[in-house]
């Protein structure tokens, strides 16, 4: 019930392409869905997050699409750049319960080729 | 402003030794989280403190692991005795209430 499944595990795109990373969850109590970006040797950093009362959220070149009925959400990176090469993690938590305890997906290693 | 500070950044120890990882959260934050990251299991939440009180430790793998938060500016994660399977990167993160979690740079632990 606590699992968050993320795909693909790795992704290679050309500069300017639109990589899409997908996540699915089972626990219907989840109500907060952040995406984290992690560079080698660094800790994860929050990229963008969404609550289930909206179906899409954009911040710069990053967009989250959320499908509550399917229990799925995805990250789109518009006009991807080599500097976007990193590992991306989706996560979920139930803020209405005891605190923001995140359950992470397995991660997607993205490479953007020049 | 300083972010989350973790020490040491790297730790190499022999099986059976005690290991203590340290974390200083961002000043003013009242929630603190310890995570473990491995290739096999990804990022796992070990324990969550709120206002220095452990709220959920269901992710702590076994009794060899313990965590404390004696005050708002310091937390430790202790492994005693350490085993090779404990080798991982351990992250500390802090937040104000349920807002964004800020992660530290991590401690890479190698148990030989």
mmCIF file of N, CA, C and O in Angstrom, chain A residues 39-100:
data_model
loop_
_atom_site.group_PDB
_atom_site.id
_atom_site.type_symbol
_atom_site.label_atom_id
_atom_site.label_comp_id
_atom_site.label_asym_id
_atom_site.label_seq_id
_atom_site.Cartn_x
_atom_site.Cartn_y
_atom_site.Cartn_z
ATOM 1 N N UNK A 39 21.536 15.368 -8.284
ATOM 2 C CA UNK A 39 22.779 15.304 -9.034
ATOM 3 C C UNK A 39 23.771 14.419 -8.288
ATOM 4 O O UNK A 39 23.682 14.274 -7.062
ATOM 5 N N UNK A 40 24.717 13.818 -9.013
ATOM 6 C CA UNK A 40 25.686 12.923 -8.348
ATOM 7 C C UNK A 40 26.388 13.602 -7.187
ATOM 8 O O UNK A 40 26.857 14.737 -7.288
ATOM 9 N N UNK A 41 26.455 12.896 -6.065
ATOM 10 C CA UNK A 41 27.143 13.421 -4.892
ATOM 11 C C UNK A 41 26.367 14.451 -4.099
ATOM 12 O O UNK A 41 26.894 15.014 -3.131
ATOM 13 N N UNK A 42 25.129 14.684 -4.487
ATOM 14 C CA UNK A 42 24.297 15.685 -3.793
ATOM 15 C C UNK A 42 23.044 15.035 -3.233
ATOM 16 O O UNK A 42 22.666 13.934 -3.622
ATOM 17 N N UNK A 43 22.408 15.742 -2.315
ATOM 18 C CA UNK A 43 21.124 15.288 -1.830
ATOM 19 C C UNK A 43 20.015 15.672 -2.788
ATOM 20 O O UNK A 43 20.172 16.578 -3.601
ATOM 21 N N UNK A 44 18.885 14.987 -2.733
ATOM 22 C CA UNK A 44 17.743 15.348 -3.577
ATOM 23 C C UNK A 44 17.267 16.764 -3.268
ATOM 24 O O UNK A 44 17.335 17.215 -2.124
ATOM 25 N N UNK A 45 16.770 17.448 -4.278
ATOM 26 C CA UNK A 45 16.244 18.801 -4.114
ATOM 27 C C UNK A 45 14.852 18.857 -4.740
ATOM 28 O O UNK A 45 14.635 18.329 -5.834
ATOM 29 N N UNK A 46 13.922 19.496 -4.033
ATOM 30 C CA UNK A 46 12.559 19.591 -4.546
ATOM 31 C C UNK A 46 12.518 20.380 -5.844
ATOM 32 O O UNK A 46 13.067 21.479 -5.945
ATOM 33 N N UNK A 47 11.845 19.796 -6.840
ATOM 34 C CA UNK A 47 11.714 20.422 -8.152
ATOM 35 C C UNK A 47 10.346 21.080 -8.312
ATOM 36 O O UNK A 47 10.207 22.243 -8.647
ATOM 37 N N UNK A 48 9.325 20.304 -8.045
ATOM 38 C CA UNK A 48 7.951 20.754 -8.217
ATOM 39 C C UNK A 48 7.049 19.772 -7.485
ATOM 40 O O UNK A 48 7.402 18.605 -7.340
ATOM 41 N N UNK A 49 5.909 20.242 -7.009
ATOM 42 C CA UNK A 49 4.997 19.364 -6.279
ATOM 43 C C UNK A 49 3.555 19.704 -6.641
ATOM 44 O O UNK A 49 3.265 20.835 -7.056
ATOM 45 N N UNK A 50 2.668 18.729 -6.449
ATOM 46 C CA UNK A 50 1.265 18.926 -6.791
ATOM 47 C C UNK A 50 0.381 18.306 -5.722
ATOM 48 O O UNK A 50 0.769 17.321 -5.082
ATOM 49 N N UNK A 51 -0.783 18.908 -5.494
ATOM 50 C CA UNK A 51 -1.803 18.317 -4.650
ATOM 51 C C UNK A 51 -2.896 17.790 -5.564
ATOM 52 O O UNK A 51 -3.058 18.261 -6.694
ATOM 53 N N UNK A 52 -3.709 16.837 -5.121
ATOM 54 C CA UNK A 52 -4.668 16.175 -6.019
ATOM 55 C C UNK A 52 -5.866 17.014 -6.410
ATOM 56 O O UNK A 52 -6.731 16.529 -7.161
ATOM 57 N N UNK A 53 -5.942 18.263 -5.954
ATOM 58 C CA UNK A 53 -7.083 19.084 -6.343
ATOM 59 C C UNK A 53 -6.889 19.751 -7.701
ATOM 60 O O UNK A 53 -7.796 20.414 -8.210
ATOM 61 N N UNK A 54 -5.712 19.561 -8.309
ATOM 62 C CA UNK A 54 -5.464 20.082 -9.648
ATOM 63 C C UNK A 54 -4.919 18.950 -10.517
ATOM 64 O O UNK A 54 -4.355 17.991 -10.001
ATOM 65 N N UNK A 55 -5.084 19.072 -11.831
ATOM 66 C CA UNK A 55 -4.644 17.998 -12.723
ATOM 67 C C UNK A 55 -3.305 18.312 -13.383
ATOM 68 O O UNK A 55 -2.692 17.437 -13.985
ATOM 69 N N UNK A 56 -2.867 19.561 -13.270
ATOM 70 C CA UNK A 56 -1.604 19.925 -13.897
ATOM 71 C C UNK A 56 -0.997 21.118 -13.168
ATOM 72 O O UNK A 56 -1.705 22.005 -12.704
ATOM 73 N N UNK A 57 0.333 21.120 -13.110
ATOM 74 C CA UNK A 57 1.033 22.256 -12.526
ATOM 75 C C UNK A 57 2.317 22.485 -13.312
ATOM 76 O O UNK A 57 3.031 21.519 -13.621
ATOM 77 N N UNK A 58 2.579 23.733 -13.658
ATOM 78 C CA UNK A 58 3.777 24.083 -14.416
ATOM 79 C C UNK A 58 4.654 25.021 -13.613
ATOM 80 O O UNK A 58 4.169 25.966 -12.995
ATOM 81 N N UNK A 59 5.945 24.751 -13.662
ATOM 82 C CA UNK A 59 6.920 25.688 -13.107
ATOM 83 C C UNK A 59 8.103 25.728 -14.062
ATOM 84 O O UNK A 59 8.880 24.780 -14.132
ATOM 85 N N UNK A 60 8.173 26.816 -14.816
ATOM 86 C CA UNK A 60 9.226 26.921 -15.816
ATOM 87 C C UNK A 60 9.074 25.839 -16.869
ATOM 88 O O UNK A 60 8.005 25.662 -17.452
ATOM 89 N N UNK A 61 10.131 25.073 -17.082
ATOM 90 C CA UNK A 61 10.092 24.009 -18.096
ATOM 91 C C UNK A 61 9.558 22.691 -17.545
ATOM 92 O O UNK A 61 9.471 21.703 -18.277
ATOM 93 N N UNK A 62 9.205 22.650 -16.278
ATOM 94 C CA UNK A 62 8.769 21.416 -15.632
ATOM 95 C C UNK A 62 7.252 21.422 -15.415
ATOM 96 O O UNK A 62 6.697 22.407 -14.926
ATOM 97 N N UNK A 63 6.614 20.318 -15.797
ATOM 98 C CA UNK A 63 5.166 20.185 -15.654
ATOM 99 C C UNK A 63 4.848 18.854 -15.008
ATOM 100 O O UNK A 63 5.409 17.823 -15.389
ATOM 101 N N UNK A 64 3.954 18.885 -14.015
ATOM 102 C CA UNK A 64 3.392 17.649 -13.456
ATOM 103 C C UNK A 64 1.984 17.503 -13.999
ATOM 104 O O UNK A 64 1.181 18.442 -13.933
ATOM 105 N N UNK A 65 1.686 16.297 -14.491
ATOM 106 C CA UNK A 65 0.318 15.936 -14.846
ATOM 107 C C UNK A 65 -0.167 14.904 -13.845
ATOM 108 O O UNK A 65 0.556 13.974 -13.500
ATOM 109 N N UNK A 66 -1.392 15.093 -13.369
ATOM 110 C CA UNK A 66 -1.906 14.227 -12.301
ATOM 111 C C UNK A 66 -3.252 13.651 -12.709
ATOM 112 O O UNK A 66 -4.152 14.379 -13.139
ATOM 113 N N UNK A 67 -3.388 12.331 -12.580
ATOM 114 C CA UNK A 67 -4.637 11.635 -12.898
ATOM 115 C C UNK A 67 -5.087 10.894 -11.645
ATOM 116 O O UNK A 67 -4.602 9.805 -11.355
ATOM 117 N N UNK A 68 -5.994 11.518 -10.912
ATOM 118 C CA UNK A 68 -6.408 10.958 -9.623
ATOM 119 C C UNK A 68 -7.115 9.615 -9.783
ATOM 120 O O UNK A 68 -6.869 8.690 -9.009
ATOM 121 N N UNK A 69 -7.970 9.494 -10.780
ATOM 122 C CA UNK A 69 -8.735 8.246 -10.938
ATOM 123 C C UNK A 69 -7.812 7.064 -11.287
ATOM 124 O O UNK A 69 -8.041 5.944 -10.856
ATOM 125 N N UNK A 70 -6.768 7.352 -12.043
ATOM 126 C CA UNK A 70 -5.821 6.304 -12.417
ATOM 127 C C UNK A 70 -4.718 6.141 -11.388
ATOM 128 O O UNK A 70 -3.908 5.207 -11.496
ATOM 129 N N UNK A 71 -4.670 7.034 -10.424
ATOM 130 C CA UNK A 71 -3.610 7.041 -9.412
ATOM 131 C C UNK A 71 -2.232 7.076 -10.067
ATOM 132 O O UNK A 71 -1.344 6.259 -9.768
ATOM 133 N N UNK A 72 -2.094 8.017 -10.993
ATOM 134 C CA UNK A 72 -0.836 8.164 -11.715
ATOM 135 C C UNK A 72 -0.478 9.645 -11.816
ATOM 136 O O UNK A 72 -1.366 10.511 -11.860
ATOM 137 N N UNK A 73 0.800 9.920 -11.864
ATOM 138 C CA UNK A 73 1.255 11.274 -12.122
ATOM 139 C C UNK A 73 2.578 11.209 -12.870
ATOM 140 O O UNK A 73 3.291 10.199 -12.803
ATOM 141 N N UNK A 74 2.855 12.264 -13.613
ATOM 142 C CA UNK A 74 4.032 12.232 -14.466
ATOM 143 C C UNK A 74 4.717 13.596 -14.486
ATOM 144 O O UNK A 74 4.102 14.629 -14.214
ATOM 145 N N UNK A 75 5.995 13.549 -14.820
ATOM 146 C CA UNK A 75 6.813 14.755 -14.949
ATOM 147 C C UNK A 75 7.220 14.901 -16.406
ATOM 148 O O UNK A 75 7.714 13.950 -17.020
ATOM 149 N N UNK A 76 6.976 16.090 -16.961
ATOM 150 C CA UNK A 76 7.420 16.425 -18.311
ATOM 151 C C UNK A 76 8.454 17.535 -18.203
ATOM 152 O O UNK A 76 8.244 18.514 -17.466
ATOM 153 N N UNK A 77 9.536 17.397 -18.949
ATOM 154 C CA UNK A 77 10.552 18.453 -18.987
ATOM 155 C C UNK A 77 10.596 19.011 -20.402
ATOM 156 O O UNK A 77 11.025 18.329 -21.340
ATOM 157 N N UNK A 78 10.127 20.225 -20.555
ATOM 158 C CA UNK A 78 10.090 20.852 -21.872
ATOM 159 C C UNK A 78 11.484 21.369 -22.245
ATOM 160 O O UNK A 78 12.257 21.799 -21.373
ATOM 161 N N UNK A 79 11.780 21.320 -23.541
ATOM 162 C CA UNK A 79 13.046 21.873 -24.047
ATOM 163 C C UNK A 79 14.220 21.426 -23.159
ATOM 164 O O UNK A 79 14.950 22.256 -22.614
ATOM 165 N N UNK A 80 14.374 20.135 -23.005
ATOM 166 C CA UNK A 80 15.386 19.622 -22.070
ATOM 167 C C UNK A 80 16.793 20.052 -22.494
ATOM 168 O O UNK A 80 17.095 20.216 -23.680
ATOM 169 N N UNK A 81 17.624 20.242 -21.484
ATOM 170 C CA UNK A 81 18.991 20.711 -21.656
ATOM 171 C C UNK A 81 19.969 19.719 -21.023
ATOM 172 O O UNK A 81 19.600 18.990 -20.099
ATOM 173 N N UNK A 82 21.220 19.707 -21.485
ATOM 174 C CA UNK A 82 22.204 18.799 -20.868
ATOM 175 C C UNK A 82 22.308 18.988 -19.355
ATOM 176 O O UNK A 82 22.553 18.027 -18.623
ATOM 177 N N UNK A 83 22.095 20.199 -18.876
ATOM 178 C CA UNK A 83 22.133 20.470 -17.443
ATOM 179 C C UNK A 83 21.002 19.822 -16.667
ATOM 180 O O UNK A 83 21.042 19.787 -15.430
ATOM 181 N N UNK A 84 19.999 19.303 -17.382
ATOM 182 C CA UNK A 84 18.905 18.581 -16.723
ATOM 183 C C UNK A 84 19.278 17.127 -16.443
ATOM 184 O O UNK A 84 18.508 16.399 -15.803
ATOM 185 N N UNK A 85 20.422 16.704 -16.947
ATOM 186 C CA UNK A 85 20.861 15.326 -16.724
ATOM 187 C C UNK A 85 21.051 15.094 -15.226
ATOM 188 O O UNK A 85 21.878 15.753 -14.577
ATOM 189 N N UNK A 86 20.285 14.192 -14.678
ATOM 190 C CA UNK A 86 20.243 13.950 -13.233
ATOM 191 C C UNK A 86 19.357 12.739 -12.996
ATOM 192 O O UNK A 86 18.792 12.174 -13.940
ATOM 193 N N UNK A 87 19.219 12.372 -11.734
ATOM 194 C CA UNK A 87 18.249 11.343 -11.376
ATOM 195 C C UNK A 87 17.020 12.024 -10.788
ATOM 196 O O UNK A 87 17.146 12.916 -9.938
ATOM 197 N N UNK A 88 15.866 11.620 -11.255
ATOM 198 C CA UNK A 88 14.605 12.210 -10.820
ATOM 199 C C UNK A 88 13.808 11.189 -10.017
ATOM 200 O O UNK A 88 13.693 10.026 -10.419
ATOM 201 N N UNK A 89 13.282 11.644 -8.896
ATOM 202 C CA UNK A 89 12.479 10.790 -8.035
ATOM 203 C C UNK A 89 11.090 11.394 -7.872
ATOM 204 O O UNK A 89 10.955 12.582 -7.554
ATOM 205 N N UNK A 90 10.076 10.573 -8.062
ATOM 206 C CA UNK A 90 8.752 10.990 -7.624
ATOM 207 C C UNK A 90 8.578 10.509 -6.189
ATOM 208 O O UNK A 90 9.314 9.639 -5.718
ATOM 209 N N UNK A 91 7.641 11.099 -5.511
ATOM 210 C CA UNK A 91 7.373 10.733 -4.127
ATOM 211 C C UNK A 91 5.909 11.018 -3.822
ATOM 212 O O UNK A 91 5.213 11.702 -4.592
ATOM 213 N N UNK A 92 5.461 10.491 -2.713
ATOM 214 C CA UNK A 92 4.082 10.722 -2.284
ATOM 215 C C UNK A 92 4.023 10.663 -0.773
ATOM 216 O O UNK A 92 4.819 9.978 -0.133
ATOM 217 N N UNK A 93 3.076 11.410 -0.238
ATOM 218 C CA UNK A 93 2.855 11.351 1.207
ATOM 219 C C UNK A 93 1.415 11.718 1.509
ATOM 220 O O UNK A 93 0.681 12.204 0.643
ATOM 221 N N UNK A 94 1.045 11.484 2.736
ATOM 222 C CA UNK A 94 -0.301 11.816 3.191
ATOM 223 C C UNK A 94 -0.182 12.916 4.229
ATOM 224 O O UNK A 94 0.060 12.651 5.402
ATOM 225 N N UNK A 95 -0.325 14.153 3.794
ATOM 226 C CA UNK A 95 -0.150 15.281 4.702
ATOM 227 C C UNK A 95 -1.234 15.327 5.766
ATOM 228 O O UNK A 95 -1.048 15.914 6.827
ATOM 229 N N UNK A 96 -2.386 14.721 5.475
ATOM 230 C CA UNK A 96 -3.463 14.737 6.458
ATOM 231 C C UNK A 96 -3.177 13.812 7.628
ATOM 232 O O UNK A 96 -3.855 13.883 8.648
ATOM 233 N N UNK A 97 -2.247 12.915 7.454
ATOM 234 C CA UNK A 97 -1.831 12.045 8.555
ATOM 235 C C UNK A 97 -0.654 12.684 9.277
ATOM 236 O O UNK A 97 -0.451 13.877 9.196
ATOM 237 N N UNK A 98 0.125 11.871 9.954
ATOM 238 C CA UNK A 98 1.180 12.415 10.812
ATOM 239 C C UNK A 98 2.390 12.874 10.018
ATOM 240 O O UNK A 98 3.354 12.161 9.886
ATOM 241 N N UNK A 99 2.339 14.069 9.487
ATOM 242 C CA UNK A 99 3.531 14.648 8.902
ATOM 243 C C UNK A 99 3.807 14.230 7.483
ATOM 244 O O UNK A 99 3.166 13.364 6.914
ATOM 245 N N UNK A 100 4.817 14.864 6.882
ATOM 246 C CA UNK A 100 5.134 14.690 5.484
ATOM 247 C C UNK A 100 6.154 13.570 5.316
ATOM 248 O O UNK A 100 7.295 13.797 4.920
#
